[in-house]
Every structure is written in C-alpha cells, then in structure tokens.
CSV table of C-alpha atoms and ligand atoms in Angstrom, one decimal:
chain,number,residue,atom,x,y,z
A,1,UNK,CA,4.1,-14.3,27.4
A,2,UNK,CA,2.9,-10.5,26.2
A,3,UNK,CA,1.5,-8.1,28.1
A,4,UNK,CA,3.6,-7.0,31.3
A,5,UNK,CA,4.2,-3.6,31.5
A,6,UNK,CA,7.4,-2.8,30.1
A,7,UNK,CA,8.2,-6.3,28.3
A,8,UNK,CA,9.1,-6.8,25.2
A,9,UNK,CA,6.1,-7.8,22.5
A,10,UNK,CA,7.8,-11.5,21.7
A,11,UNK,CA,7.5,-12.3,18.5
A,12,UNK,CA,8.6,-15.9,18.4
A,13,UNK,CA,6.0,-18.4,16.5
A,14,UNK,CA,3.7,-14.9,15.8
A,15,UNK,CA,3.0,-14.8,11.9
A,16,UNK,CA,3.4,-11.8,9.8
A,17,UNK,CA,3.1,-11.1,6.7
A,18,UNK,CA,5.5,-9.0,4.6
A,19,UNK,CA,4.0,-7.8,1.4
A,20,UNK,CA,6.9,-6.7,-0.8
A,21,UNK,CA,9.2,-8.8,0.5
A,22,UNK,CA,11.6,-9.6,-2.6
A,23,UNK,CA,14.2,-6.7,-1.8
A,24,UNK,CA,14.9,-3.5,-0.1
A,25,UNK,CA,13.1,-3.5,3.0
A,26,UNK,CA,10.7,-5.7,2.3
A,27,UNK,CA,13.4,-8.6,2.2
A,28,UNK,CA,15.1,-6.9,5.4
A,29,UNK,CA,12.9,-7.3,7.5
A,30,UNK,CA,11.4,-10.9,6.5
A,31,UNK,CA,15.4,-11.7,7.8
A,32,UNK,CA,14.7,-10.1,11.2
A,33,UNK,CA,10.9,-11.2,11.7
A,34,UNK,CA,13.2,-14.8,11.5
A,35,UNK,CA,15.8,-14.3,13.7
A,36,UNK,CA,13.0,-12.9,16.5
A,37,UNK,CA,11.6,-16.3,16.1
A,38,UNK,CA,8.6,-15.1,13.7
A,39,UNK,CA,7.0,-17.8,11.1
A,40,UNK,CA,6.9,-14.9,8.1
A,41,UNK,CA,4.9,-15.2,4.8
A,42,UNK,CA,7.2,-13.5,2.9
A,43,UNK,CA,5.0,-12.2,-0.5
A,44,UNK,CA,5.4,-10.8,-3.9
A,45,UNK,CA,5.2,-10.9,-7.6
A,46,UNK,CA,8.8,-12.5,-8.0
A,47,UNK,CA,8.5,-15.6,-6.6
A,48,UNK,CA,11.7,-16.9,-7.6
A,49,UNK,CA,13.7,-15.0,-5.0
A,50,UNK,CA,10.9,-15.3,-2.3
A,51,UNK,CA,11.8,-19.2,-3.1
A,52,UNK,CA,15.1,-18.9,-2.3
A,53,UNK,CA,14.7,-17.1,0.6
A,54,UNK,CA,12.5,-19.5,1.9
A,55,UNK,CA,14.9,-22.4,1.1
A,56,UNK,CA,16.2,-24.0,3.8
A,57,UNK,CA,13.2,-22.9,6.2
A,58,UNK,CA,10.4,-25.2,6.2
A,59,UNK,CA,7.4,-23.7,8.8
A,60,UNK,CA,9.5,-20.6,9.2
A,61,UNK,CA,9.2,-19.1,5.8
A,62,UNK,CA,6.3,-19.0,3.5
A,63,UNK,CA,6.5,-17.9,-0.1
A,64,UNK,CA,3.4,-16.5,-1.9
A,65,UNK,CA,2.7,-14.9,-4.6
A,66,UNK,CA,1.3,-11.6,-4.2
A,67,UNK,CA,0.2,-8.6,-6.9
A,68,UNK,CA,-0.8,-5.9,-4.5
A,69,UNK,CA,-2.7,-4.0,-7.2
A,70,UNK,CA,-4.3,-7.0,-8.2
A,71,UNK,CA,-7.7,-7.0,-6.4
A,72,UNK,CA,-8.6,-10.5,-6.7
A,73,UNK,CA,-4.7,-12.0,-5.7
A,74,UNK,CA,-5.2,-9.5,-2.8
A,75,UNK,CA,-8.7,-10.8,-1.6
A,76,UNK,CA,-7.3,-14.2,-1.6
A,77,UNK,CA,-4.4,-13.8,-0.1
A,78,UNK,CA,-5.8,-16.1,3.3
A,79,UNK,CA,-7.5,-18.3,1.5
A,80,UNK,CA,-4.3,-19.4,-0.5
A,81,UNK,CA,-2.6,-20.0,2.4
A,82,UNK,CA,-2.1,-23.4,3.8
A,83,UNK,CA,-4.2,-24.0,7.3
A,84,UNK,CA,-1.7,-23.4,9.5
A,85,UNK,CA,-0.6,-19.9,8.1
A,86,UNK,CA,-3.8,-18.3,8.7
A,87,UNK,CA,-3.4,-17.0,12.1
A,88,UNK,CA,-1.6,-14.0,10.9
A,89,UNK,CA,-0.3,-11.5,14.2
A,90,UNK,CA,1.0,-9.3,11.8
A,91,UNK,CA,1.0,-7.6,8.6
A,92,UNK,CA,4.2,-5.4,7.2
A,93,UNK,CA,3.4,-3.9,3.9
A,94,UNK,CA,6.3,-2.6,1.6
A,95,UNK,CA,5.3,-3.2,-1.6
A,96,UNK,CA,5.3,-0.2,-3.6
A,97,UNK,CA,7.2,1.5,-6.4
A,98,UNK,CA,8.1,4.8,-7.6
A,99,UNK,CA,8.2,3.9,-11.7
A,100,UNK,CA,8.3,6.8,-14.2
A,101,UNK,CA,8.8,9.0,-10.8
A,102,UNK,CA,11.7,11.5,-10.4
A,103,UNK,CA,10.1,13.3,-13.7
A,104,UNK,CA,7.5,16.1,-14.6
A,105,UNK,CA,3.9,15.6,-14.7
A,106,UNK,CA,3.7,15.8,-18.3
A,107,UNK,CA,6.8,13.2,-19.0
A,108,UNK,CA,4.6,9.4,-18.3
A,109,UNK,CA,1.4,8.9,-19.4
A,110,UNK,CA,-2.0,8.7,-17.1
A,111,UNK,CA,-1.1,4.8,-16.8
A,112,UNK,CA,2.5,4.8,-15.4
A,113,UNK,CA,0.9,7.3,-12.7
A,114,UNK,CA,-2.3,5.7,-11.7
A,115,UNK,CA,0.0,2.5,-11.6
A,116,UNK,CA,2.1,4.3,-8.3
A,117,UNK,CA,-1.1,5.2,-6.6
A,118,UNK,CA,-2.9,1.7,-7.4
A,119,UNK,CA,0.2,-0.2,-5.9
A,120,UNK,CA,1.6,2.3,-3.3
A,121,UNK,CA,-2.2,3.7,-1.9
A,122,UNK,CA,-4.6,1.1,-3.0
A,123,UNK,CA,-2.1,-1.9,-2.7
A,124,UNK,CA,-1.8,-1.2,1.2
A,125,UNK,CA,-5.5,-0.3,1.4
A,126,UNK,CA,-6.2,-3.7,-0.1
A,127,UNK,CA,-3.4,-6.0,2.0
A,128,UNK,CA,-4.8,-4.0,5.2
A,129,UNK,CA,-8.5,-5.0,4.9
A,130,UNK,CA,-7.0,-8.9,3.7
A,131,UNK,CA,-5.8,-9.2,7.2
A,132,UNK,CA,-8.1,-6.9,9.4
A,133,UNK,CA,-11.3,-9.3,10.3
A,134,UNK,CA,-9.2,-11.9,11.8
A,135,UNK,CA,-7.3,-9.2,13.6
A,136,UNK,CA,-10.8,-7.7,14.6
A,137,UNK,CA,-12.3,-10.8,16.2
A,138,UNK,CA,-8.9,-11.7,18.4
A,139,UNK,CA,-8.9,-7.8,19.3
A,140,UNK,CA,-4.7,-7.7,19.0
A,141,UNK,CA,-2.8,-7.4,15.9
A,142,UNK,CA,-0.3,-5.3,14.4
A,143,UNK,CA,0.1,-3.7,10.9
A,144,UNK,CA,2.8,-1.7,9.8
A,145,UNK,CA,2.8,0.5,6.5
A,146,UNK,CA,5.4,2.2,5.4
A,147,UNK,CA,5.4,5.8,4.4
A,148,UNK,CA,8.2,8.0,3.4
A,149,UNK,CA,9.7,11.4,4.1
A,150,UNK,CA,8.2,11.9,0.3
A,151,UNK,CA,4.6,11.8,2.8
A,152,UNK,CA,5.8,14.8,4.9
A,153,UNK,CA,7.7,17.1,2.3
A,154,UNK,CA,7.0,17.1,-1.7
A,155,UNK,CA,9.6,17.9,-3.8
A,156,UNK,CA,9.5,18.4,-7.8
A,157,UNK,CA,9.3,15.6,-10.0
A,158,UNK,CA,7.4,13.8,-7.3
A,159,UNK,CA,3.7,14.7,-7.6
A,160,UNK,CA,2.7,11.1,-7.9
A,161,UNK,CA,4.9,9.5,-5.5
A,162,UNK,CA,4.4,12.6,-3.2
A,163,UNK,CA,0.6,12.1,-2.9
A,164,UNK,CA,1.1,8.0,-2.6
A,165,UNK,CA,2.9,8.5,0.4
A,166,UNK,CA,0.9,11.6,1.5
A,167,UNK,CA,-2.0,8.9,1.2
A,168,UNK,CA,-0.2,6.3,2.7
A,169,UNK,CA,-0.1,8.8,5.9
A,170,UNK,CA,-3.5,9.7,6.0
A,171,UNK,CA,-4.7,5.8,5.7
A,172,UNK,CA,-3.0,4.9,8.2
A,173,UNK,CA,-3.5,7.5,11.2
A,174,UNK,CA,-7.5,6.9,10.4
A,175,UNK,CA,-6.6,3.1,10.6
A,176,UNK,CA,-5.2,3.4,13.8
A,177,UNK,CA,-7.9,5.8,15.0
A,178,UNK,CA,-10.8,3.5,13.9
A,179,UNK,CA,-9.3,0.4,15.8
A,180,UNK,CA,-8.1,2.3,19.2
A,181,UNK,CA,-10.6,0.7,20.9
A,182,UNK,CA,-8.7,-2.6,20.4
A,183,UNK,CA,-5.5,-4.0,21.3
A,184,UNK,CA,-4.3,-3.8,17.2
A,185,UNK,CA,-1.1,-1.7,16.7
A,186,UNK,CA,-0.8,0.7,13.6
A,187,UNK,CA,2.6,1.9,12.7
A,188,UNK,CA,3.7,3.9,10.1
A,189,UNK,CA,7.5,3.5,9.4
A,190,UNK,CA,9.1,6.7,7.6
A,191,UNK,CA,12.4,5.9,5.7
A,192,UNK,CA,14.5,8.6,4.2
A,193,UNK,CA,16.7,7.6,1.4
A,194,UNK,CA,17.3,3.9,1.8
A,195,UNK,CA,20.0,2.4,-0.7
A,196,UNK,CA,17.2,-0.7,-2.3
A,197,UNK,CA,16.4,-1.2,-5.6
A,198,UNK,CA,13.7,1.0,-5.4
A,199,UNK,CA,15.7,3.2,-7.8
A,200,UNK,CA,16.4,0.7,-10.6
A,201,UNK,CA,13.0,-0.3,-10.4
A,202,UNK,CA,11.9,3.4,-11.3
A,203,UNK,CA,14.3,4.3,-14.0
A,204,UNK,CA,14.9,0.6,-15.0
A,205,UNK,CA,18.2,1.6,-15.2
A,206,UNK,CA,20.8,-0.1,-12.5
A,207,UNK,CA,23.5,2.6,-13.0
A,208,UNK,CA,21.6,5.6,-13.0
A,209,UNK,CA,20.5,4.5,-9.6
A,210,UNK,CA,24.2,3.5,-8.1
A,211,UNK,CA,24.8,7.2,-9.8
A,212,UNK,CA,21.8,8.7,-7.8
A,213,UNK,CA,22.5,6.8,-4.2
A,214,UNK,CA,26.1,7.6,-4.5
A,215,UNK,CA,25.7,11.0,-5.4
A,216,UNK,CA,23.3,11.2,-1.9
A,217,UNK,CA,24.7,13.3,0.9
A,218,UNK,CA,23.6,10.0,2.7
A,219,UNK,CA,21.6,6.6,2.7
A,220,UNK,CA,20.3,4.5,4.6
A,221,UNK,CA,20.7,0.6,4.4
A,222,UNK,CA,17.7,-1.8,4.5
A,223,UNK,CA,18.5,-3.3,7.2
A,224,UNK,CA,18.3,-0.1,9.1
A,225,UNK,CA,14.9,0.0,8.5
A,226,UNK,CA,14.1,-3.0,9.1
A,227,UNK,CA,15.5,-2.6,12.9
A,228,UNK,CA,13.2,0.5,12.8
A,229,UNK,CA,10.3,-2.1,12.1
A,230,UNK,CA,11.5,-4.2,14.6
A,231,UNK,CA,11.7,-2.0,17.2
A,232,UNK,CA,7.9,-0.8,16.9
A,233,UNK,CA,6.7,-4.4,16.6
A,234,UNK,CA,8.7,-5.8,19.7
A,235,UNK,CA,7.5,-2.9,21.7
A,236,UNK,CA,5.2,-3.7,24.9
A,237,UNK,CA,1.8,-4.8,24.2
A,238,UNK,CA,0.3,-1.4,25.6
A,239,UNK,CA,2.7,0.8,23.3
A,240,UNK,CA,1.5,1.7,19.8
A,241,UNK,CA,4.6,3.3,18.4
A,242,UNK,CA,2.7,5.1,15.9
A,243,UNK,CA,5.0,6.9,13.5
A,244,UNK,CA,8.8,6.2,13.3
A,245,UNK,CA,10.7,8.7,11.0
A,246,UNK,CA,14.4,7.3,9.9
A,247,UNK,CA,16.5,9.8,8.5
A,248,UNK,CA,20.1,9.5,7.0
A,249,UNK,CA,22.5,11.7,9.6
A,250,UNK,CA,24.3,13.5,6.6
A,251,UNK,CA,21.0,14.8,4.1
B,301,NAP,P1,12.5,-2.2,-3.5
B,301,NAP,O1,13.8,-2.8,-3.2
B,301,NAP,O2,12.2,-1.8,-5.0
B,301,NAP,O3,11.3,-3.2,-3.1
B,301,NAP,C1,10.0,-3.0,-3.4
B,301,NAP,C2,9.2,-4.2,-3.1
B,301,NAP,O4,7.8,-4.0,-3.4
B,301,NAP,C3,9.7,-5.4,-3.8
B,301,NAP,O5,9.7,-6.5,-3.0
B,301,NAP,C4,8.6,-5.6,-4.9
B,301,NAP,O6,8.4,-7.0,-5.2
B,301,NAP,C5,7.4,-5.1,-4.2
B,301,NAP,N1,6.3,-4.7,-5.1
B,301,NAP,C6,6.2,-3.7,-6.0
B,301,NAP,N2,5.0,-3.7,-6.6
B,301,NAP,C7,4.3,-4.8,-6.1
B,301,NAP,C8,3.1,-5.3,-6.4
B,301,NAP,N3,2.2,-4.8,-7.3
B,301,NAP,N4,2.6,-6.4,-5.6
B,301,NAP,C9,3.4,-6.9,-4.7
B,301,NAP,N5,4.7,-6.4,-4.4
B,301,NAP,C10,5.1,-5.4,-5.1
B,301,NAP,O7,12.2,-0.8,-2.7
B,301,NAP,P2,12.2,-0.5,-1.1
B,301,NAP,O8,13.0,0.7,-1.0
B,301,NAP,O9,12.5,-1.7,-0.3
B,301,NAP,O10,10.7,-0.1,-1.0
B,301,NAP,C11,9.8,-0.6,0.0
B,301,NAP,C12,8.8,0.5,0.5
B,301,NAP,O11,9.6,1.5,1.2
B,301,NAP,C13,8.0,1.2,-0.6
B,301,NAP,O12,6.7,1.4,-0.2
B,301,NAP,C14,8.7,2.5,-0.8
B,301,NAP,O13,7.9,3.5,-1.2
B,301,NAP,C15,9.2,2.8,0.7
B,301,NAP,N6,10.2,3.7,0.8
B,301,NAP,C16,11.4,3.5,0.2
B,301,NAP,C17,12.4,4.5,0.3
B,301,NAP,C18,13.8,4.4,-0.4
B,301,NAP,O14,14.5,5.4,-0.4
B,301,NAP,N7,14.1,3.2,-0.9
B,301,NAP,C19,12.2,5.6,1.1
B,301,NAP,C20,11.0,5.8,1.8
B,301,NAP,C21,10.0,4.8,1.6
B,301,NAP,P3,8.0,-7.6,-6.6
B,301,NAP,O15,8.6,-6.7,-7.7
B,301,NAP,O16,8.7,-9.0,-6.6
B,301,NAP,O17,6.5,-7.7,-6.6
C-alpha cells in the first residue's frame, strides 16, 4: 500500500529500470532496487555482466541491451521488452561517461566531445521520454537522473563533462516542473567523487585511475549512492526529494 502520509514508498514487485547498470552506480543500485523487493531491468551495452547479474533471478532481474546514444535502441527500449516488464514504476538513469575528459579543450577531437554530451545529455533525454507516456497516463512514476557536483562547480579540464552535467541539471528541474501537476517524482542524485570505473573508462587506463581515486582527499563508494537513490525513491508518495547532493566528508 502507498500513499499514507509518512509511509514509506514500497517498492516491492514496482519495476524500474536502471540504464547504466553494468558498474559503478548503475550496478549498485540494481542490487538494492532487489533487495527492496523491486523486479529491475537492469540495461546496458555490456550484456555479458548484465547476464550474470541477472543469473540466478528469474522475474527479478531483466537484462537488456541498451546504447543510450543510440536513438533507435533507445526508442525501443519497451517494445523489446517481454509483456510483463512493461509496467515500468521507475526509471534510474546512470549511463554516462566522461572519455577523453580530465584534458584541455584542444587535446580530443570534436567526436570524443560530442560523444559525452550525446550519451550523458541526450542519452538521459532519450531514456526519459522512453518511459514518460506510460508514466503520463497512470499519473505516478518516478525517474531519477543523476547529475554530479561537476553540474554545480566547473573545474579545468572539464568543459565537456562540466556542461553534460550542467545539462543534466537543467533537464531535469524543467522535467519535474512540467509534470508537477502529477503524482511523477523527479530526482536528481548529485554524487561527488565515487570510487567506479568511471575513471578507467575515461583514460582507458586502470592504474591511472586507482592512482587518481587514491590520491583523492576522499571517495565515495557505489553503494553509497545507491542508498542515496534509495532513499529518494522509498520516500512517501507525497514527497518529491528533488535534488540529493552526496559529498565525500574529507574533499
Ligand atoms: P561507471 O562505473 O563507468 O558506469 C557507467 C555506466 O554507464 C556503465 O554501466 C556503462 O555501461 C554505462 N554507459 C556508458 N555509456 C553508455 C551508453 N552509451 N549506453 C548505455 N549505457 C552506457 O561510472 P559511474 O561512476 O557508475 O557513473 C554513473 C553515473 O554517475 C554517470 O552519469 C556519471 O556521470 C555519474 N557520476 C559519477 C561520479 C563518479 O565520481 N564516479 C560522480 C558524479 C556523477 P556499458 O559500458 O556496459 O554500456
């Protein structure tokens, strides 16, 4: 039952997707949507790992494959579902990358850039409007995007990434403001440095990232996300937490 004052939103048997759900956060919180009881649809390009994670979980976990700067994998994200996965509560969308970041403007090409805004900005734009119409005609719903302290503060090297996130922010207050008529929740989650492979991915380079984490006054794990994540999405039915900034104690 949801909707008493003061009760915890129950997830248990509520779908939700997770786009970017092969690591970091992504893979996090597919792990906690399943221990609140959630049937998650965990999606992303590597579907080997989403396989394994789904091993063992028959009706709980749901690979797909899912290239969020793909337009046409994006658009058919529901349709390549099987029947009874359509239903989808909720949407958590982590995919996004940061490759060729950490660098000056002039050090990638055009491509490598476009590539962070096209999955980061127009990868979340594409996964929200995927989900929104059946979110639209039941009036509830929840998405969840996740930004990044690199939304509130730029720093150098980070033009691209910067703006992505910047974007993110933007895109997702006006989703919230366009659907506060409705019962649909819009959170934006804010991680500081969180110890993933998010690093690796953008230097391809695995030691160069322990190098870089370990060389951080402080990180954040995953996991501690995900509880951030958790904690907006298990919230009563009449509270939209609406940002959530998570910040290593030591930065
Ligand atoms: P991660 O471990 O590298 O995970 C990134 C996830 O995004 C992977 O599951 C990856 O899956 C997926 N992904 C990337 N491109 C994709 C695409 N085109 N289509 C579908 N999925 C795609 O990094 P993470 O730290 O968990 O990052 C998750 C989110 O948190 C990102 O939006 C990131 O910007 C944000 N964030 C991270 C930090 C941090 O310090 N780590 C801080 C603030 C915000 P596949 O490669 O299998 O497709």
């Amino acid at each position: 039952m949801n909707g008493t004052a003061m009760e915890r939103f129950n997830l248990r048997d509520k779908i939700v997707l997770v786009a970017g759900a092969s690591s970091g956060i992504g893979a996090a919180t597919v792990e906690r949507l399943l221990a609140e009881g959630a049937r998650v649809i965990a999606a992303a390009r590597r579907m080997d790992r989403l396989q394994t994670m789904a091993k063992n979980r028959p009706g709980h976990c749901l690979p797909l494959q899912l290239d969020v700067a793909d337009p046409d994998s994006t658009a058919s994200l529901i349709e390549r579902m099987p029947e009874g996965w359509r239903n989808i509560h909720g949407a958590v969308v982590c995919a996004g990358h940061d490759v060729g970041g950490r660098a000056r403007f002039d050090q990638a090409d055009a491509e490598t850039w476009a590539n962070i805004i096209e999955t980061n900005v127009n990868g979340t734009i594409r996964v929200c409007r995927a989900v929104i119409d059946q979110m639209a005609t039941r009036g509830t719903g929840h998405i969840v995007t996740l930004g990044s302290t690199a939304g509130l503060r730029v720093y150098p090297g980070g033009s691209i990434y910067n703006a992505s996130k910047f974007a993110v922010r933007a895109f997702t207050d006006g989703l919230r403001l366009d659907f506060g008529k409705t019962d649909i929740r819009v959170t934006e989650v804010l991680p500081g440095l969180t110890r993933t492979e998010f690093a690796e991915s953008r230097w391809g380079d695995g030691d160069r990232a322990t190098e870089f984490y370990d060389n951080a006054p402080g990180t954040l794990a995953p996991e501690e996300i995900a509880d951030a994540i958790l904690y907006a999405m298990t919230a009563p039915a009449g509270v939209n937490v609406s940002q959530i900034l998570v910040e290593p104690t030591r930065i």
